[in-house]
Short mmCIF file of C-alpha atoms in Angstrom, two decimals:
data_model
loop_
_atom_site.label_atom_id
_atom_site.label_comp_id
_atom_site.label_asym_id
_atom_site.label_seq_id
_atom_site.Cartn_x
_atom_site.Cartn_y
_atom_site.Cartn_z
CA MET A 12 -4.16 16.69 -16.79
CA TYR A 13 -4.38 12.96 -17.43
CA ILE A 14 -2.64 13.30 -20.79
CA TYR A 15 0.17 15.19 -19.08
CA ARG A 16 0.51 12.55 -16.38
CA HIS A 17 0.53 9.77 -18.96
CA ARG A 18 3.31 11.43 -20.95
CA MET A 19 5.25 12.21 -17.80
CA VAL A 20 4.99 8.60 -16.61
CA CYS A 21 6.05 7.22 -19.99
CA SER A 22 8.96 9.65 -20.15
CA TYR A 23 10.03 8.64 -16.66
CA LEU A 24 9.94 5.00 -17.70
CA SER A 25 11.79 5.81 -20.96
CA ILE A 26 9.03 4.46 -23.17
CA PRO A 27 7.14 6.25 -25.95
CA SER A 28 3.67 7.18 -24.75
CA HIS A 29 2.02 5.45 -27.72
CA LYS A 30 3.93 2.21 -27.09
CA ALA A 31 3.69 1.96 -23.31
CA SER A 32 3.28 -1.68 -22.33
CA LEU A 33 -0.12 -2.71 -21.05
CA SER A 34 1.06 -4.19 -17.78
CA LEU A 35 3.52 -1.46 -16.74
CA LEU A 36 1.32 1.42 -17.84
CA SER A 37 -1.77 -0.02 -16.19
CA LEU A 38 0.06 -0.59 -12.94
CA PHE A 39 1.81 2.78 -13.04
CA VAL A 40 -1.45 4.65 -13.56
CA MET A 41 -2.41 3.32 -10.15
CA ALA A 42 0.58 5.15 -8.69
CA SER A 43 -0.96 8.57 -9.31
CA SER A 44 -4.02 7.54 -7.29
CA PHE A 45 -1.93 7.37 -4.14
CA PHE A 46 -0.99 11.03 -4.44
CA SER A 47 -4.40 12.28 -5.57
CA LYS A 48 -7.03 14.06 -3.53
CA PRO A 49 -9.97 11.96 -2.31
CA GLU A 50 -12.24 11.14 -5.22
CA PRO A 51 -16.04 11.19 -4.97
CA ASN A 52 -18.23 8.68 -6.79
CA GLN A 53 -15.52 6.11 -7.43
CA VAL A 54 -18.24 3.51 -7.83
CA LEU A 55 -21.85 4.19 -8.79
CA PHE A 56 -25.02 2.20 -8.19
CA GLU A 57 -28.15 2.28 -10.31
CA GLU A 58 -31.56 0.66 -10.10
CA ARG A 59 -33.37 -0.40 -13.26
CA SER A 60 -36.51 -2.43 -12.70
CA CYS A 61 -35.32 -5.76 -11.26
CA ALA A 62 -31.65 -5.17 -12.09
CA ARG A 63 -29.01 -3.46 -9.98
CA LYS A 64 -25.93 -2.01 -11.63
CA ILE A 65 -22.51 -1.75 -10.01
CA ILE A 66 -20.52 0.78 -12.04
CA LEU A 67 -16.77 1.27 -11.62
CA ASN A 68 -16.12 4.97 -12.12
CA ARG A 69 -12.40 5.76 -12.12
CA PRO A 70 -11.73 5.65 -15.88
CA HIS A 71 -8.82 8.09 -15.60
CA LYS A 72 -7.14 5.57 -13.25
CA LEU A 73 -8.08 2.54 -15.36
CA ASN A 74 -10.73 1.80 -12.72
CA SER A 75 -8.09 0.53 -10.28
CA LEU A 76 -9.73 -0.54 -7.05
CA THR A 77 -9.48 1.45 -3.84
CA TYR A 78 -10.43 0.36 -0.34
CA GLU A 79 -13.45 2.66 -0.45
CA MET A 80 -14.70 1.18 -3.73
CA ILE A 81 -14.43 -2.35 -2.39
CA SER A 82 -16.22 -1.40 0.84
CA GLN A 83 -19.08 0.31 -1.01
CA ILE A 84 -19.64 -2.64 -3.32
CA LEU A 85 -19.71 -5.03 -0.36
CA ARG A 86 -22.28 -2.90 1.47
CA ASN A 87 -24.58 -2.66 -1.54
CA LEU A 88 -24.18 -6.32 -2.42
CA GLU A 89 -25.51 -7.25 1.02
CA ILE A 90 -28.56 -5.05 0.44
CA TYR A 91 -29.21 -6.48 -3.03
CA GLU A 92 -29.05 -10.08 -1.83
CA LYS A 93 -31.71 -9.45 0.80
CA ASP A 94 -34.04 -7.57 -1.55
CA PRO A 95 -36.56 -9.98 -3.19
CA MET A 96 -37.23 -7.41 -5.93
CA VAL A 97 -33.66 -7.72 -7.22
CA LYS A 98 -33.32 -10.47 -9.83
CA LEU A 99 -29.88 -9.90 -11.32
CA LEU A 100 -26.73 -7.79 -10.95
CA ILE A 101 -24.74 -6.06 -13.68
CA LEU A 102 -21.06 -5.18 -13.15
CA LYS A 103 -19.77 -2.63 -15.64
CA VAL A 104 -17.79 0.55 -15.98
CA GLU A 105 -18.79 4.13 -16.65
CA LYS A 106 -18.11 5.35 -20.19
CA ASP A 107 -17.04 1.90 -21.27
CA PHE A 108 -18.18 1.93 -24.89
CA THR A 109 -14.75 2.55 -26.38
CA LYS A 110 -13.50 2.28 -29.92
CA GLY A 111 -10.53 0.45 -31.27
CA LEU A 112 -8.68 -0.68 -28.14
CA ASN A 113 -7.84 -4.21 -29.29
CA SER A 114 -4.33 -5.56 -28.76
CA SER A 115 -2.34 -2.39 -29.55
CA VAL A 116 -3.44 -0.32 -26.59
CA LYS A 117 -3.17 3.42 -27.19
CA ILE A 118 -4.18 5.55 -24.24
CA LYS A 119 -4.79 9.21 -25.00
CA ASP A 120 -7.02 9.75 -22.03
CA GLY A 121 -8.37 7.43 -19.41
CA GLN A 122 -11.91 7.33 -20.66
CA GLY A 123 -13.31 3.94 -21.49
CA LYS A 124 -10.04 2.06 -21.87
CA ALA A 125 -10.33 -0.30 -18.92
CA PHE A 126 -12.81 -2.52 -17.18
CA CYS A 127 -10.46 -2.73 -14.18
CA ALA A 128 -6.66 -2.81 -14.24
CA GLY A 129 -6.34 -4.19 -10.70
CA GLY A 130 -5.91 -3.00 -7.14
CA ASP A 131 -4.02 0.05 -5.91
CA ILE A 132 -0.64 -1.69 -5.65
CA ILE A 133 1.31 1.57 -5.39
CA GLY A 134 -0.82 2.88 -2.55
CA ILE A 135 -0.14 -0.32 -0.66
CA PHE A 136 3.57 -0.06 -1.50
CA PHE A 137 3.94 3.38 0.05
CA SER A 138 1.81 2.57 3.08
CA ILE A 139 3.85 -0.50 3.89
CA ASN A 140 7.10 1.36 3.34
CA GLU A 141 5.94 3.73 6.06
CA GLY A 142 5.89 0.76 8.40
CA HIS A 143 2.24 -0.26 8.21
CA TRP A 144 2.23 -3.69 6.54
CA SER A 145 -1.10 -4.40 8.18
CA PHE A 146 -2.76 -1.86 5.86
CA GLY A 147 -1.87 -4.03 2.90
CA ALA A 148 -3.24 -7.09 4.70
CA SER A 149 -6.51 -5.27 5.50
CA PHE A 150 -6.93 -4.10 1.92
CA TYR A 151 -6.22 -7.58 0.60
CA LYS A 152 -8.61 -9.24 3.04
CA LYS A 153 -11.40 -6.89 2.01
CA GLN A 154 -10.70 -7.41 -1.70
CA LEU A 155 -10.67 -11.21 -1.49
CA THR A 156 -13.84 -11.17 0.58
CA LEU A 157 -15.56 -9.14 -2.16
CA ASP A 158 -14.31 -11.55 -4.83
CA TYR A 159 -15.80 -14.44 -2.87
CA MET A 160 -19.12 -12.69 -2.22
CA LEU A 161 -19.54 -11.86 -5.91
CA ALA A 162 -18.62 -15.41 -6.94
CA THR A 163 -21.19 -16.86 -4.55
CA SER A 164 -23.83 -14.20 -5.10
CA ARG A 165 -27.38 -15.38 -4.60
CA LYS A 166 -28.37 -13.20 -7.55
CA PRO A 167 -26.97 -13.93 -11.05
CA LEU A 168 -24.08 -11.60 -11.87
CA VAL A 169 -23.40 -10.38 -15.41
CA SER A 170 -19.98 -8.78 -15.92
CA LEU A 171 -19.71 -6.54 -19.01
CA ILE A 172 -15.95 -6.62 -19.60
CA ASN A 173 -15.19 -3.99 -22.23
CA GLY A 174 -11.53 -3.01 -21.94
CA ILE A 175 -8.44 -3.97 -19.94
CA VAL A 176 -9.03 -6.54 -17.20
CA MET A 177 -6.10 -7.48 -14.99
CA GLY A 178 -5.43 -8.63 -11.43
CA GLY A 179 -8.15 -7.32 -9.15
CA GLY A 180 -10.42 -6.75 -12.15
CA ALA A 181 -10.19 -10.46 -12.95
CA GLY A 182 -10.95 -11.24 -9.31
CA LEU A 183 -14.20 -9.28 -9.57
CA SER A 184 -15.37 -10.76 -12.84
CA MET A 185 -13.85 -14.15 -13.69
CA ASN A 186 -16.04 -16.13 -11.29
CA SER A 187 -19.28 -14.34 -12.16
CA MET A 188 -22.00 -16.42 -13.77
CA PHE A 189 -21.87 -14.50 -17.06
CA ARG A 190 -18.70 -12.88 -18.44
CA VAL A 191 -19.45 -10.82 -21.55
CA VAL A 192 -16.36 -9.81 -23.53
CA THR A 193 -15.97 -7.55 -26.57
CA GLU A 194 -13.50 -6.64 -29.30
CA ASN A 195 -11.98 -4.18 -26.82
CA THR A 196 -11.31 -6.68 -24.04
CA VAL A 197 -7.68 -7.37 -23.08
CA PHE A 198 -6.93 -9.87 -20.29
CA ALA A 199 -3.59 -10.39 -18.54
CA MET A 200 -2.18 -11.54 -15.20
CA PRO A 201 1.37 -10.06 -15.18
CA GLU A 202 1.89 -10.00 -11.41
CA ALA A 203 5.05 -12.13 -11.39
CA GLN A 204 6.79 -9.29 -13.25
CA ILE A 205 6.70 -7.15 -10.12
CA GLY A 206 7.40 -9.88 -7.59
CA LEU A 207 3.76 -10.61 -6.76
CA PHE A 208 1.90 -13.65 -8.13
CA PRO A 209 -1.37 -14.21 -10.04
CA ASP A 210 -3.78 -14.04 -7.13
CA VAL A 211 -7.44 -13.07 -6.46
CA GLY A 212 -8.48 -16.68 -7.07
CA ALA A 213 -6.41 -17.17 -10.24
CA SER A 214 -5.31 -20.59 -9.00
CA TYR A 215 -9.00 -21.51 -9.22
CA PHE A 216 -10.23 -19.92 -12.46
CA LEU A 217 -6.99 -20.38 -14.44
CA SER A 218 -6.66 -24.01 -13.39
CA ARG A 219 -10.12 -24.72 -14.87
CA LEU A 220 -9.02 -23.70 -18.39
CA PRO A 221 -8.30 -26.34 -21.06
CA GLY A 222 -5.10 -28.29 -20.58
CA PHE A 223 -2.31 -26.21 -19.10
CA PHE A 224 -3.36 -22.92 -20.65
CA GLY A 225 -3.74 -21.44 -17.15
CA GLU A 226 -0.10 -22.18 -16.36
CA TYR A 227 0.89 -20.43 -19.59
CA LEU A 228 -1.12 -17.29 -18.75
CA GLY A 229 0.06 -17.04 -15.15
CA LEU A 230 3.74 -17.79 -15.74
CA THR A 231 4.18 -15.59 -18.83
CA GLY A 232 1.63 -12.84 -18.21
CA GLY A 233 0.44 -13.44 -21.77
CA ARG A 234 -2.36 -11.25 -23.09
CA LEU A 235 -5.67 -12.48 -24.48
CA ASN A 236 -8.23 -10.58 -26.52
CA GLY A 237 -11.98 -11.08 -26.24
CA ASN A 238 -12.07 -13.79 -28.92
CA GLU A 239 -9.41 -15.81 -27.12
CA MET A 240 -11.13 -15.35 -23.77
CA LEU A 241 -14.33 -16.81 -25.20
CA ALA A 242 -12.47 -19.66 -26.87
CA CYS A 243 -10.64 -20.74 -23.71
CA GLY A 244 -13.61 -20.25 -21.36
CA LEU A 245 -12.66 -17.08 -19.49
CA GLY A 246 -15.55 -15.39 -21.29
CA THR A 247 -19.05 -16.80 -21.68
CA HIS A 248 -20.38 -14.55 -24.45
CA PHE A 249 -18.90 -12.23 -27.10
CA VAL A 250 -20.88 -9.06 -27.80
CA LEU A 251 -19.72 -6.17 -29.97
CA SER A 252 -19.20 -3.06 -27.89
CA LYS A 253 -21.68 -1.11 -30.02
CA ASP A 254 -24.38 -3.53 -28.87
CA LEU A 255 -23.64 -3.26 -25.16
CA PRO A 256 -26.13 -0.41 -24.50
CA LEU A 257 -28.95 -2.46 -26.04
CA LEU A 258 -27.88 -5.57 -24.13
CA GLU A 259 -27.76 -3.62 -20.90
CA LYS A 260 -31.26 -2.28 -21.54
CA ALA A 261 -32.58 -5.77 -22.28
CA LEU A 262 -30.98 -7.20 -19.14
CA SER A 263 -32.53 -4.41 -17.07
CA GLU A 264 -35.96 -5.61 -18.16
CA VAL A 265 -35.41 -9.24 -17.15
CA ALA A 266 -37.76 -10.08 -14.30
CA SER A 267 -36.26 -13.47 -13.47
CA TRP A 268 -33.12 -14.78 -11.84
CA ASP A 269 -33.32 -17.93 -13.97
CA ALA A 270 -29.90 -18.45 -15.54
CA SER A 271 -31.29 -19.91 -18.77
CA THR A 272 -33.52 -16.88 -19.28
CA ILE A 273 -30.63 -14.47 -18.76
CA SER A 274 -28.40 -16.49 -21.08
CA ARG A 275 -31.02 -16.36 -23.85
CA VAL A 276 -31.15 -12.58 -23.55
CA ILE A 277 -27.37 -12.30 -23.90
CA ASN A 278 -27.35 -14.81 -26.78
CA GLY A 279 -29.65 -12.48 -28.67
CA PHE A 280 -26.83 -9.92 -28.87
CA SER A 281 -23.89 -12.30 -29.21
CA SER A 282 -21.60 -12.40 -32.24
CA LYS A 283 -19.53 -15.21 -33.69
CA ILE A 284 -15.77 -15.09 -33.30
CA SER A 285 -12.69 -16.35 -35.07
CA LEU A 286 -9.21 -16.73 -33.69
CA LYS A 287 -6.26 -15.10 -35.41
CA LYS A 288 -3.66 -17.39 -36.92
CA ASP A 289 -1.08 -16.34 -34.33
CA SER A 290 -3.39 -16.77 -31.33
CA ALA A 291 -1.73 -18.48 -28.37
CA PHE A 292 -4.82 -20.65 -27.95
CA ARG A 293 -4.11 -22.19 -31.34
CA ARG A 294 -0.82 -23.40 -29.83
CA LEU A 295 -2.53 -25.36 -27.07
CA GLU A 296 -0.85 -28.64 -28.04
CA THR A 297 2.59 -27.07 -27.68
CA ILE A 298 1.55 -25.20 -24.54
CA ASN A 299 0.35 -28.44 -22.96
CA LYS A 300 3.59 -30.15 -23.91
CA CYS A 301 5.70 -27.45 -22.25
CA PHE A 302 3.61 -26.19 -19.36
CA SER A 303 2.61 -29.63 -18.10
CA ARG A 304 6.14 -30.14 -16.85
CA LYS A 305 6.64 -30.51 -13.13
CA THR A 306 8.94 -27.55 -12.46
CA VAL A 307 9.43 -24.04 -13.81
CA GLU A 308 12.97 -25.01 -14.87
CA GLU A 309 11.63 -27.92 -16.93
CA ILE A 310 8.97 -25.68 -18.49
CA LEU A 311 11.61 -23.17 -19.58
CA SER A 312 13.83 -25.92 -20.93
CA MET A 313 10.95 -27.32 -23.00
CA LEU A 314 10.14 -23.86 -24.35
CA GLU A 315 13.74 -23.31 -25.38
CA ASN A 316 13.74 -26.65 -27.19
CA GLU A 317 10.53 -25.73 -29.01
CA ALA A 318 11.91 -22.30 -29.94
CA ALA A 319 14.59 -24.01 -32.00
CA ASN A 320 11.93 -25.75 -34.11
CA GLY A 321 10.49 -22.67 -35.88
CA ASP A 322 7.23 -20.73 -35.41
CA ASN A 323 8.87 -19.41 -32.29
CA LYS A 324 7.92 -15.74 -31.90
CA TRP A 325 5.33 -16.41 -29.22
CA ILE A 326 7.68 -18.85 -27.49
CA ILE A 327 10.50 -16.30 -27.43
CA ARG A 328 8.12 -13.77 -25.86
CA ALA A 329 7.09 -16.35 -23.26
CA ILE A 330 10.70 -17.20 -22.41
CA SER A 331 11.67 -13.53 -22.18
CA SER A 332 8.75 -12.77 -19.87
CA MET A 333 9.49 -15.68 -17.56
CA LYS A 334 13.20 -14.83 -17.36
CA SER A 335 12.42 -11.24 -16.38
CA ALA A 336 9.94 -12.24 -13.66
CA SER A 337 10.67 -13.00 -10.02
CA PRO A 338 11.90 -16.62 -9.77
CA THR A 339 10.14 -16.93 -6.41
CA SER A 340 6.86 -15.62 -7.83
CA LEU A 341 6.97 -18.09 -10.72
CA LYS A 342 7.47 -21.05 -8.43
CA ILE A 343 4.81 -19.87 -5.99
CA PHE A 344 2.27 -19.57 -8.80
CA LEU A 345 3.08 -22.98 -10.27
CA LYS A 346 2.57 -24.63 -6.88
CA SER A 347 -0.58 -22.56 -6.34
CA ILE A 348 -2.29 -23.44 -9.63
CA ARG A 349 -1.38 -27.11 -9.37
CA GLU A 350 -2.96 -27.27 -5.91
CA GLY A 351 -5.83 -25.05 -7.04
CA ARG A 352 -7.12 -27.73 -9.42
CA MET A 353 -8.11 -29.76 -6.39
CA LYS A 354 -9.47 -26.91 -4.25
CA GLU A 355 -12.66 -24.91 -3.97
CA LEU A 356 -12.56 -21.16 -4.63
CA LYS A 357 -12.85 -20.38 -0.92
CA ASP A 358 -9.68 -22.33 -0.17
CA CYS A 359 -7.81 -20.77 -3.10
CA LEU A 360 -8.65 -17.25 -1.89
CA SER A 361 -7.61 -18.11 1.64
CA GLN A 362 -4.29 -19.43 0.34
CA ASP A 363 -3.80 -16.26 -1.72
CA TYR A 364 -4.21 -14.19 1.43
CA THR A 365 -1.57 -16.18 3.31
CA ILE A 366 0.96 -15.93 0.47
CA ALA A 367 0.30 -12.22 -0.06
CA CYS A 368 0.70 -11.46 3.65
CA HIS A 369 4.15 -13.05 3.59
CA MET A 370 5.03 -10.92 0.57
CA ILE A 371 3.83 -7.57 1.92
CA ARG A 372 5.33 -8.36 5.33
CA ARG A 373 8.64 -9.23 3.62
CA THR A 374 8.86 -12.40 5.68
CA PHE A 375 11.29 -14.19 3.37
CA ASN A 376 12.36 -11.70 0.70
CA HIS A 377 11.70 -8.21 -0.69
CA ASP A 378 10.76 -9.17 -4.25
CA LEU A 379 7.39 -7.41 -4.27
CA PHE A 380 8.93 -4.13 -3.17
CA GLU A 381 12.01 -4.54 -5.36
CA GLY A 382 9.88 -5.31 -8.42
CA THR A 383 7.43 -2.47 -7.77
CA LYS A 384 10.26 0.01 -7.31
CA ALA A 385 12.42 -1.13 -10.24
CA LYS A 386 9.67 -1.73 -12.80
CA LEU A 387 7.14 0.93 -11.84
CA LEU A 388 8.95 3.72 -10.06
CA GLU A 389 12.51 3.79 -11.40
CA LYS A 390 14.13 3.79 -14.83
CA ASP A 391 16.36 0.74 -14.73
CA LYS A 392 13.59 -1.93 -14.87
CA GLN A 393 16.13 -4.41 -13.58
CA PRO A 394 14.95 -5.62 -10.19
CA LYS A 395 17.43 -7.50 -8.07
CA TRP A 396 15.42 -10.61 -7.25
CA GLU A 397 16.38 -12.62 -4.20
CA PRO A 398 16.96 -15.48 -4.82
CA SER A 399 18.13 -14.35 -8.23
CA ARG A 400 17.83 -17.62 -10.17
CA LEU A 401 15.25 -20.37 -10.39
CA GLU A 402 17.66 -23.07 -9.26
CA LEU A 403 18.27 -21.14 -6.03
CA VAL A 404 14.56 -21.17 -5.12
CA SER A 405 14.11 -24.47 -3.29
CA ASP A 406 10.83 -26.30 -2.79
CA GLU A 407 11.25 -25.82 0.95
CA PHE A 408 11.57 -22.05 0.48
CA VAL A 409 8.39 -21.93 -1.63
CA ASP A 410 6.48 -24.08 0.86
CA ARG A 411 7.09 -21.52 3.60
CA TYR A 412 4.90 -19.00 1.75
CA PHE A 413 1.96 -21.40 2.11
CA GLU A 414 2.34 -21.64 5.90
CA GLU A 415 0.82 -19.38 8.53
CA VAL A 416 2.33 -15.97 9.23
CA ASP A 417 4.29 -15.79 12.47
CA ASP A 418 2.60 -12.70 13.89
CA VAL A 419 0.53 -12.57 17.08
CA ASP A 420 -2.22 -10.51 15.41
CA TRP A 421 -2.40 -12.49 12.17
CA GLU A 422 -5.22 -14.90 11.34
CA TYR A 423 -6.06 -17.02 8.33
CA LEU A 424 -8.65 -15.47 6.02
CA GLN A 425 -12.05 -16.49 7.34
CA LEU A 426 -14.62 -16.22 4.58
CA PRO A 427 -18.32 -16.38 5.50
CA ILE A 428 -20.26 -19.58 5.10
CA ARG A 429 -22.13 -19.36 1.80
CA PRO A 430 -24.14 -21.66 -0.45
CA ASN A 431 -22.30 -23.50 -3.18
CA LEU A 432 -20.39 -21.51 -5.75
CA ALA A 433 -22.73 -19.92 -8.26
CA GLN A 434 -23.09 -21.90 -11.47
CA THR A 435 -20.62 -20.61 -14.02
CA TRP A 436 -22.25 -20.54 -17.44
CA GLU A 437 -20.55 -22.34 -20.30
CA SER A 438 -18.69 -20.39 -22.96
CA LYS A 439 -20.94 -19.74 -25.96
CA LEU A 440 -18.79 -20.24 -29.05
#
């Protein structure tokens, strides 16, 4: 059934099933979840000695997050934090020991291809189109609250990221203390392509990357593999997927919440990495030169100048991606990440909620709905952005997305008072 749906979706989008793009396919797979019957056991929980495992269990839907999954994880997280017997948490996926995913993603079935491809954007799309924008706000509030609770967990959190991780999946894992990546890991934040913006705290964790690499990832939706994630700091350890079962077993036997102890256990299974010659992270000097510019227009202009100087394939891809994205989304993200460098995670998540509420409420434009419809649900893939060009998106227009929503029932996101953000372990190169 999944194979049929995959082929049907690819046919509908006029793309060969074996060449379906990561971002569009991952997001479109979420669409089928809106029309599906209720699914049992979308997230599983296991106890192993002093460890507690949180297991995402929707592999046929790329483990896209539903409201029920988020609610269940929050409930169990509260229990684990109060239990003195629990020493560490493991976030993983069911059937995640896949073979040969790498950068050319070929999906024959849903099993084991994703850590988490994001939230159920299509479900929100249809609910809001029925006139219930508050459902999207409720879903988003719950999701951002979970991201914050995991990031500030009193118990060390180890995320085993073996497969596609995008959007909401990054929100779950990128602020955990330990982020184990593999040869199958593929990271991307392509939200601007559908009129959204890199959210779920991206303005916090992307702004902490070397130089202006975070701007590059958020504005272009560029993909990283596990090696690149470790090199830039999004990952803390690289472990071959074949060794994950042994690592998981070893972690389950750890009887301490001491971060150094846990790190030594993971180090025992870690492998050395090397970056490919064409890796974007090897272009950090050029990326810093271009993406340090003050405006999106200046960034694009710098990229176009660099493209004329040779070695330009990655630059051409970056330019093409930015030109096909929502101009409003690009400018919102640039302002967000620049401000995020000076903010705590709590404030970044609260700002994400405000911006997203404006988008799902269609306060100022319809880009999120236009992009979702044109790029995920229809064949043309040519959304009519409004405003349509970068120069038409004024600073004053962007600033309005960062202001409170004019609705009598709306409130700023109020996250609970928590201890300081959990220590994020250094990348182990």
